[in-house]
Coordinates of C-alpha atoms and ligand atoms in Angstrom, one line a residue:
X1 CA 87.4 56.5 98.4
X2 CA 84.7 54.4 96.7
X3 CA 81.1 55.6 97.2
X4 CA 79.8 52.4 96.0
X5 CA 77.3 50.8 98.7
X6 CA 76.6 47.0 99.2
X7 CA 73.5 46.3 101.1
X8 CA 73.2 42.8 102.7
X9 CA 69.5 41.5 102.9
X10 CA 66.5 42.5 100.8
X11 CA 63.8 42.4 103.5
X12 CA 62.0 45.6 104.4
X13 CA 65.1 47.5 105.9
X14 CA 67.5 46.7 103.1
X15 CA 65.0 47.5 100.3
X16 CA 63.9 50.8 102.0
X17 CA 67.6 51.8 102.5
X18 CA 68.4 50.7 98.9
X19 CA 65.7 53.0 97.6
X20 CA 66.5 56.0 99.7
X21 CA 70.3 55.7 99.0
X22 CA 69.9 55.2 95.3
X23 CA 67.5 58.3 95.2
X24 CA 70.4 60.2 96.6
X25 CA 72.6 59.2 93.8
X26 CA 74.6 56.4 95.2
X27 CA 75.5 53.2 93.3
X28 CA 73.7 50.5 95.3
X29 CA 73.8 46.7 95.0
X30 CA 71.7 44.5 97.4
X31 CA 72.6 40.9 98.0
X32 CA 69.9 38.6 99.3
X33 CA 70.6 35.1 100.3
X34 CA 67.0 33.8 99.5
X35 CA 65.1 33.4 96.3
X36 CA 62.8 36.4 95.8
X37 CA 59.6 34.4 96.5
X38 CA 61.0 33.3 99.8
X39 CA 61.9 36.6 101.2
X40 CA 59.7 37.9 104.1
X41 CA 56.5 36.3 105.4
X42 CA 53.2 35.2 103.8
X43 CA 51.1 37.2 106.2
X44 CA 50.2 40.8 107.3
X45 CA 52.3 42.7 110.0
X46 CA 51.5 45.9 111.8
X47 CA 53.0 49.4 111.5
X48 CA 52.2 52.8 112.5
X49 CA 50.8 54.9 109.5
X50 CA 53.3 57.7 110.2
X51 CA 56.2 55.3 109.5
X52 CA 56.2 56.1 105.8
X53 CA 56.5 59.9 106.3
X54 CA 59.1 59.4 109.0
X55 CA 61.2 57.3 106.7
X56 CA 60.8 59.6 103.6
X57 CA 58.9 57.0 101.7
X58 CA 55.8 57.4 99.7
X59 CA 52.6 56.0 101.2
X60 CA 51.8 52.6 99.9
X61 CA 48.7 51.8 97.7
X62 CA 45.6 50.7 99.4
X63 CA 45.8 47.1 98.3
X64 CA 49.0 46.6 100.4
X65 CA 47.3 47.0 103.7
X66 CA 44.3 46.9 105.8
X67 CA 43.6 48.1 109.3
X68 CA 44.7 46.4 112.4
X69 CA 41.9 45.8 115.1
X70 CA 42.3 46.7 118.7
X71 CA 44.2 44.5 121.2
X72 CA 42.7 42.8 124.3
X73 CA 45.4 42.1 126.9
X74 CA 45.1 39.1 129.1
X75 CA 47.3 38.6 132.2
X76 CA 48.6 35.1 133.2
X77 CA 45.7 34.0 135.5
X78 CA 43.2 35.1 132.7
X79 CA 40.8 36.7 135.2
X80 CA 40.0 39.7 133.0
X81 CA 40.0 40.8 129.3
X82 CA 41.5 44.3 129.1
X83 CA 40.2 45.7 125.8
X84 CA 42.2 48.7 124.6
X85 CA 40.1 50.8 122.4
X86 CA 41.9 53.0 119.8
X87 CA 40.0 55.4 117.5
X88 CA 39.7 53.9 113.9
X89 CA 41.9 56.7 112.4
X90 CA 44.7 55.9 114.9
X91 CA 44.9 52.1 114.3
X92 CA 48.0 50.7 112.8
X93 CA 48.2 49.5 109.2
X94 CA 48.4 45.8 108.8
X95 CA 50.8 45.3 105.9
X96 CA 50.8 42.4 103.5
X97 CA 54.4 41.5 103.8
X98 CA 55.3 40.1 100.3
X99 CA 53.3 42.4 98.2
X100 CA 54.9 45.2 100.2
X101 CA 58.4 43.9 99.6
X102 CA 57.6 43.7 95.9
X103 CA 56.5 47.5 96.0
X104 CA 59.7 48.4 97.9
X105 CA 61.8 46.4 95.3
X106 CA 60.1 48.4 92.5
X107 CA 60.9 51.7 94.2
X108 CA 64.5 50.7 94.8
X109 CA 65.0 49.3 91.2
X110 CA 63.3 52.4 89.6
X111 CA 65.8 54.6 91.7
X112 CA 68.7 52.6 90.2
X113 CA 69.5 49.9 92.8
X114 CA 70.6 46.4 91.6
X115 CA 69.1 43.6 93.6
X116 CA 70.7 40.1 93.3
X117 CA 68.5 37.3 94.9
X118 CA 69.9 33.8 95.7
X119 CA 73.3 35.5 96.4
X120 CA 74.5 35.0 100.0
X121 CA 77.2 37.2 101.5
X122 CA 79.7 35.0 103.4
X123 CA 81.6 37.7 105.3
X124 CA 82.8 41.2 105.5
X125 CA 86.3 41.9 104.2
X126 CA 88.4 44.2 106.3
X127 CA 91.7 45.9 105.6
X128 CA 93.5 48.4 107.9
X129 CA 90.6 48.5 110.3
X130 CA 88.1 49.4 107.5
X131 CA 85.4 47.3 105.9
X132 CA 86.3 47.4 102.1
X133 CA 83.6 45.0 100.7
X134 CA 82.3 41.5 101.0
X135 CA 83.1 38.0 100.1
X136 CA 80.1 36.2 98.5
X137 CA 79.5 32.5 99.0
X138 CA 80.8 31.9 95.6
X139 CA 84.1 33.1 96.8
X140 CA 84.0 36.4 94.7
X141 CA 85.0 39.5 96.4
X142 CA 83.1 42.7 95.8
X143 CA 84.4 46.1 96.9
X144 CA 82.5 48.9 98.3
X145 CA 82.9 52.2 100.3
X146 CA 80.2 51.1 102.6
X147 CA 78.5 47.8 103.7
X148 CA 75.0 48.5 105.0
X149 CA 74.2 45.4 107.0
X150 CA 70.5 44.7 106.9
X151 CA 71.0 41.0 107.3
X152 CA 68.8 40.6 110.5
X153 CA 69.5 39.5 114.1
X154 CA 72.0 36.7 113.3
X155 CA 73.9 38.6 110.5
X156 CA 76.8 36.6 109.3
X157 CA 78.4 39.9 108.2
X158 CA 78.1 41.5 111.7
X159 CA 79.6 38.3 113.1
X160 CA 82.6 38.4 110.8
X161 CA 83.7 42.1 111.7
X162 CA 87.2 42.4 113.4
X163 CA 87.1 42.5 117.1
X164 CA 88.9 45.9 116.8
X165 CA 85.5 47.4 115.6
X166 CA 84.0 46.7 119.0
X167 CA 80.6 45.8 117.6
X168 CA 78.8 43.0 119.4
X169 CA 78.9 39.9 117.2
X170 CA 76.3 37.7 118.7
X171 CA 73.0 38.8 120.2
X172 CA 72.2 36.8 123.4
X173 CA 69.4 34.3 123.0
X174 CA 67.9 35.9 126.2
X175 CA 67.7 39.2 124.2
X176 CA 65.5 37.5 121.5
X177 CA 62.1 36.0 121.2
X178 CA 61.9 32.5 119.8
X179 CA 58.6 32.6 118.0
X180 CA 56.2 30.5 115.9
X181 CA 53.4 32.2 114.0
X182 CA 51.0 29.8 112.6
X183 CA 47.6 30.2 110.7
X184 CA 45.0 27.5 111.3
X185 CA 41.6 26.8 109.8
X186 CA 38.6 28.3 111.5
X187 CA 36.2 25.3 112.1
X188 CA 32.8 25.7 110.5
X189 CA 30.1 27.2 112.8
X190 CA 32.4 28.7 115.3
X191 CA 31.0 32.0 116.7
X192 CA 32.8 35.1 116.0
X193 CA 34.9 35.9 119.1
X194 CA 34.0 39.1 121.2
X195 CA 37.7 39.9 121.3
X196 CA 39.3 39.4 117.9
X197 CA 42.9 40.3 118.9
X198 CA 44.0 38.7 122.1
X199 CA 47.5 39.1 123.5
X200 CA 48.4 36.9 126.4
X201 CA 51.1 38.5 128.7
X202 CA 53.5 36.1 130.3
X203 CA 51.2 33.4 128.9
X204 CA 51.0 30.4 131.3
X205 CA 53.4 32.3 133.6
X206 CA 56.1 31.8 131.1
X207 CA 58.7 34.4 129.8
X208 CA 57.0 35.6 126.7
X209 CA 53.7 36.3 125.0
X210 CA 51.2 34.6 122.9
X211 CA 48.3 35.8 120.8
X212 CA 45.3 34.5 119.0
X213 CA 43.9 36.8 116.3
X214 CA 41.0 36.2 114.0
X215 CA 42.4 36.8 110.5
X216 CA 41.2 39.8 108.5
X217 CA 39.2 37.5 106.1
X218 CA 37.8 35.8 109.3
X219 CA 38.5 32.4 107.9
X220 CA 41.7 31.5 109.9
X221 CA 43.0 31.9 113.4
X222 CA 46.4 33.6 113.6
X223 CA 48.4 32.2 116.6
X224 CA 51.6 33.4 117.7
X225 CA 53.6 31.9 120.6
X226 CA 56.9 33.5 121.6
X227 CA 59.2 32.9 124.4
X228 CA 62.4 34.7 125.5
X229 CA 65.6 32.8 125.3
X230 CA 64.4 29.5 123.7
X231 CA 61.3 27.6 122.9
X232 CA 61.1 23.8 122.8
X233 CA 58.6 22.0 120.9
X234 CA 57.0 20.8 124.2
X235 CA 56.6 24.5 125.4
X236 CA 55.1 25.4 122.0
X237 CA 52.7 22.4 122.0
X238 CA 51.5 23.0 125.5
X239 CA 51.0 26.8 124.7
X240 CA 49.1 26.0 121.7
X241 CA 46.9 23.4 123.5
X242 CA 46.1 26.3 126.0
X243 CA 45.2 28.8 123.2
X244 CA 43.0 26.1 121.5
X245 CA 41.1 25.5 124.9
X246 CA 40.5 29.2 125.1
X247 CA 39.7 29.9 121.4
X248 CA 37.3 27.7 119.6
X249 CA 38.3 29.4 116.3
X250 CA 41.7 27.6 116.3
X251 CA 41.3 24.5 114.2
X252 CA 43.7 21.6 113.7
X253 CA 44.7 22.2 110.1
X254 CA 47.9 24.2 109.7
X255 CA 47.1 26.7 106.7
X256 CA 50.5 28.6 106.7
X257 CA 53.4 29.6 108.8
X258 CA 54.6 27.6 111.8
X259 CA 58.3 27.9 111.3
X260 CA 60.5 28.8 114.3
X261 CA 61.9 32.5 114.0
X262 CA 64.0 34.7 116.2
X263 CA 63.2 38.3 116.8
X264 CA 65.5 40.8 118.7
X265 CA 63.9 42.3 121.7
X266 CA 66.5 44.4 123.2
X267 CA 67.7 48.1 123.0
X268 CA 69.9 48.8 119.9
X269 CA 73.5 47.6 120.0
X270 CA 75.7 50.0 121.8
X271 CA 77.8 50.4 118.7
X272 CA 76.5 49.8 115.2
X273 CA 79.0 51.7 113.1
X274 CA 82.6 51.2 112.0
X275 CA 84.8 52.4 109.0
X276 CA 83.0 51.3 105.9
X277 CA 80.1 49.5 107.8
X278 CA 76.7 50.4 109.2
X279 CA 74.1 48.0 110.7
X280 CA 70.4 48.9 110.0
X281 CA 67.3 47.3 111.3
X282 CA 67.2 43.9 113.1
X283 CA 70.9 43.5 112.7
X284 CA 71.4 46.4 115.0
X285 CA 68.4 45.3 117.2
X286 CA 66.2 48.3 116.4
X287 CA 63.0 46.4 117.1
X288 CA 60.7 47.5 119.8
X289 CA 61.7 45.5 122.8
X290 CA 58.1 44.8 124.1
X291 CA 56.7 43.1 121.1
X292 CA 59.5 42.9 118.5
X293 CA 58.0 45.2 115.9
X294 CA 61.0 46.4 113.8
X295 CA 59.7 47.5 110.3
X296 CA 59.1 51.2 111.2
X297 CA 62.4 51.8 113.1
X298 CA 64.3 49.9 110.4
X299 CA 62.9 52.1 107.7
X300 CA 63.5 55.2 109.9
X301 CA 67.1 54.3 110.4
X302 CA 67.5 53.7 106.7
X303 CA 66.5 57.2 106.1
X304 CA 68.8 58.6 108.8
X305 CA 71.8 56.8 107.3
X306 CA 70.8 57.8 103.7
X307 CA 70.6 61.3 104.9
X308 CA 74.0 61.2 106.7
X309 CA 75.7 59.7 103.7
X310 CA 74.6 62.5 101.4
X311 CA 75.5 65.4 103.9
X312 CA 77.9 67.6 102.0
X313 CA 80.6 67.0 104.6
X314 CA 80.3 63.2 104.5
X315 CA 83.1 62.6 101.9
X316 CA 84.4 59.4 103.4
X317 CA 82.3 56.6 104.9
X318 CA 84.4 56.4 108.1
X319 CA 83.3 56.0 111.7
X320 CA 83.5 59.7 112.4
X321 CA 80.9 60.3 109.8
X322 CA 78.7 57.3 110.3
X323 CA 78.7 58.0 114.0
X324 CA 76.4 60.8 113.3
X325 CA 73.8 58.2 112.0
X326 CA 74.0 56.2 115.2
X327 CA 73.7 59.4 117.4
X328 CA 70.6 60.6 115.4
X329 CA 68.8 57.2 115.5
X330 CA 69.5 56.9 119.3
X331 CA 68.2 60.4 119.7
X332 CA 65.1 59.7 117.7
X333 CA 64.2 56.2 118.7
X334 CA 66.9 54.1 120.3
X335 CA 66.7 56.0 123.7
X336 CA 63.0 55.2 124.0
X337 CA 63.6 51.6 123.1
X338 CA 66.3 51.3 125.8
X339 CA 63.7 52.4 128.4
X340 CA 61.0 50.1 127.0
X341 CA 63.7 47.3 127.3
X342 CA 64.0 48.0 131.1
X343 CA 60.2 47.7 131.4
X344 CA 60.1 44.5 129.5
X345 CA 62.7 42.9 131.7
X346 CA 61.0 44.1 134.8
X347 CA 57.7 42.5 133.6
X348 CA 59.4 39.2 132.6
X349 CA 61.1 38.9 136.0
X350 CA 57.9 39.9 137.9
X351 CA 56.6 37.5 140.5
X352 CA 53.5 35.3 140.2
X353 CA 50.4 37.3 140.3
X354 CA 52.0 40.8 139.9
X355 CA 51.3 41.2 136.2
X356 CA 47.7 40.1 136.9
X357 CA 47.4 42.6 139.7
X358 CA 48.8 45.6 137.6
X359 CA 46.8 44.8 134.6
X360 CA 43.4 43.9 136.2
X361 CA 43.4 46.7 138.6
X362 CA 44.2 49.2 135.9
X363 CA 47.5 50.2 137.7
X364 CA 49.2 49.7 134.3
X365 CA 46.9 51.9 132.4
X366 CA 45.7 51.3 128.8
X367 CA 47.9 54.4 127.8
X368 CA 50.9 52.7 129.1
X369 CA 50.0 49.4 127.3
X370 CA 49.7 51.4 124.1
X371 CA 52.8 53.5 124.6
X372 CA 55.2 50.5 125.6
X373 CA 53.9 48.3 122.7
X374 CA 54.6 51.2 120.2
X375 CA 58.1 51.8 121.6
X376 CA 57.2 55.2 123.1
X377 CA 58.6 56.6 126.3
X378 CA 56.3 55.3 129.1
X379 CA 55.7 58.2 131.5
X380 CA 53.2 58.9 134.2
X381 CA 52.1 62.4 135.1
X382 CA 51.4 63.3 138.8
X383 CA 47.7 62.8 138.4
X384 CA 48.2 59.4 136.6
X385 CA 50.5 58.4 139.5
X386 CA 47.8 59.3 142.0
X387 CA 45.3 57.2 140.1
X388 CA 47.7 54.3 140.0
X389 CA 48.3 54.8 143.7
X390 CA 44.7 54.5 144.6
X391 CA 44.2 51.5 142.3
X392 CA 47.3 49.7 143.5
X393 CA 47.2 50.6 147.1
X394 CA 46.8 47.0 148.2
X395 CA 50.2 46.2 147.0
X396 CA 52.1 49.2 148.0
X397 CA 55.7 47.8 147.7
X398 CA 55.0 46.7 144.1
X399 CA 53.7 50.2 143.4
X400 CA 56.8 51.7 144.7
X401 CA 58.9 49.3 142.6
X402 CA 57.0 50.5 139.6
X403 CA 57.6 54.2 140.5
X404 CA 61.3 53.3 140.9
X405 CA 61.3 51.6 137.6
X406 CA 59.8 54.6 135.7
X407 CA 62.4 56.9 137.2
X408 CA 65.2 54.5 136.1
X409 CA 63.7 54.4 132.6
X410 CA 63.7 58.1 132.4
X411 CA 67.3 58.4 133.3
X412 CA 68.3 55.5 130.8
X413 CA 66.4 57.2 128.0
X414 CA 68.3 60.4 128.7
X415 CA 71.7 58.7 128.6
X416 CA 70.7 56.6 125.6
X417 CA 69.4 59.5 123.6
X418 CA 72.3 61.9 124.2
X419 CA 75.6 60.4 122.6
X420 CA 78.5 62.7 122.6
X421 CA 77.9 65.2 119.9
X422 CA 81.0 64.3 117.7
X423 CA 82.8 61.1 117.4
X424 CA 85.7 60.5 119.9
X425 CA 86.9 56.8 120.5
X426 CA 87.2 57.2 124.3
X427 CA 83.8 59.2 124.7
X428 CA 82.1 56.6 122.5
X429 CA 83.4 53.8 124.8
X430 CA 82.4 55.7 128.0
X431 CA 78.9 56.4 126.6
X432 CA 78.4 52.6 125.6
X433 CA 79.5 51.5 129.1
X434 CA 77.0 54.0 130.7
X435 CA 74.2 53.0 128.2
X436 CA 74.7 49.2 129.1
X437 CA 75.2 49.6 132.7
X438 CA 71.5 49.2 133.8
X439 CA 71.3 45.9 131.9
X440 CA 74.3 44.2 133.4
X441 CA 73.3 41.3 135.6
Ligands
FAD1 C1 56.6 36.4 113.6 C2 57.1 37.7 113.4 C3 56.2 38.9 113.6 C4 56.5 40.1 113.4 N1 55.6 41.1 113.5 C5 56.0 42.5 113.2 C6 55.0 43.4 113.2 O1 53.9 43.1 113.5 N2 55.4 44.7 113.0 C7 56.8 44.9 112.8 O2 57.1 46.2 112.5 N3 57.6 44.0 112.8 C8 57.4 42.8 113.0 N4 58.2 41.8 113.1 C9 59.7 42.1 112.9 C10 60.1 42.4 111.6 O3 59.8 41.2 110.7 C11 61.4 43.0 111.2 O4 61.7 43.9 112.2 C12 61.5 43.6 109.8 O5 61.3 42.7 108.9 C13 62.8 44.2 109.5 O6 63.8 43.3 109.5 P1 65.1 43.5 108.6 O7 64.9 43.8 107.2 O8 66.0 44.4 109.3 O9 65.7 42.0 108.9 P2 65.2 40.7 108.5 O10 63.7 40.7 108.6 O11 65.8 39.6 109.4 O12 65.8 40.5 107.1 C14 67.1 40.1 106.8 C15 67.2 39.6 105.4 O13 68.7 39.5 105.1 C16 68.8 38.2 104.5 N5 70.2 37.8 104.8 C17 70.6 37.4 106.0 N6 71.9 37.0 106.0 C18 72.3 37.2 104.6 C19 73.5 37.0 104.0 N7 74.7 36.6 104.6 N8 73.6 37.3 102.7 C20 72.5 37.8 102.1 N9 71.3 38.0 102.7 C21 71.3 37.7 103.9 C22 67.7 37.4 105.0 O14 67.5 36.3 104.1 C23 66.6 38.3 105.1 O15 65.9 38.5 104.0 C24 57.9 40.4 113.2 C25 58.9 39.3 113.1 C26 58.5 38.0 113.1 C27 59.4 36.9 113.0

């Protein structure tokens, strides 16, 4: 059985995995559809500092990041700015995406990986219920023992898998954010805002979020508008007008960004491994469902997969072995994401005024906001419940709903984190059904 590995996609997840697998002695080739200069984004994105150690990566050099500033959350009716202060040494890193990718690429190539840009993979090639390689757009077939699919939320490779592998091909639009992130000039003479990083929850009462951030160099306004399911130009334009009315720093000149992008915001797929195939990162929906951050969990998954492959008893890349990768990811991270997904859905479906009440009264504490945005399990101790009960007494039924939600989240986290210990087809199916059950409409 070949131990050659093909990686589809050379954004963060693909490059991190290529490095980690090459370092463990595997022969790795990465195929990336885009030209090198077009991969990733021309801006910074945020990640917890611990992500590097968790993923077994060296810490990036100082010129690749700056520190994120604290968020201020704003509920739909905009009655209050809820500033969430975080100690300076606990603030996330804001990573300069393209230079960061260059750094990951150097690590991967120095470890022996070969990266081919402008080379699109058309589909996975299957034989006897096993993925045996890929077909490139050129028509060439390349064989491999494992195809690591880091091709993102709409991966063509995942979509081409045989039905018999039982991996979900398409991610429902309602499980994704359609977002535009655009940087505008900051008009001369505009005052520095009191709150530099404003996040609008259910902005304008719509299903999604928007943000307005003063860029690190303080010369631009970084505006993100994201809506679940779809986002028409009219919805975007209307939201942008509203952000402009609230934030004098948003000028008229588009400096960069602005393209429509899609981010998965759901729990990980219920199955992301098959004989000769493993999905990693956004292609397996590993982003944090609340905000769509996925760099840290994609890198962490990359390490778990590389470790699984190099286990002494992993002689063949078949589902029985790759299953251990999925089970470990679900244990470490996926279970918590499933719980956060429930909370996100609850918030999106909440009635007019409820998010305002919960946020403004402090029923949803700053700790909950931080935990949910970071993809951690949201729990409330008995004293925290008591405080919430006092603050939320005026809307007791809503409070009871929230308590019920937290109980369901805990249960889902337990189910999701505890896959059967070893691979068994029927047990895997039963676990998948139990895992997905709370999300069935
Ligand atoms: C506006 C925006 C803001 C974000 N902010 C944050 C943030 O603050 N923090 C954070 O952690 N995450 C953030 N994310 C999410 C983050 O971008 C991803 O989770 C992260 O980049 C990991 O993605 P990935 O490498 O798994 O997949 P992707 O980023 O989707 O990369 C997939 C790669 O595969 C390539 N590819 C696809 N199909 C093929 C094919 N058939 N053949 C060859 N190559 C192919 C693509 O060209 C692409 O380069 C944000 C995303 C967006 C859009």
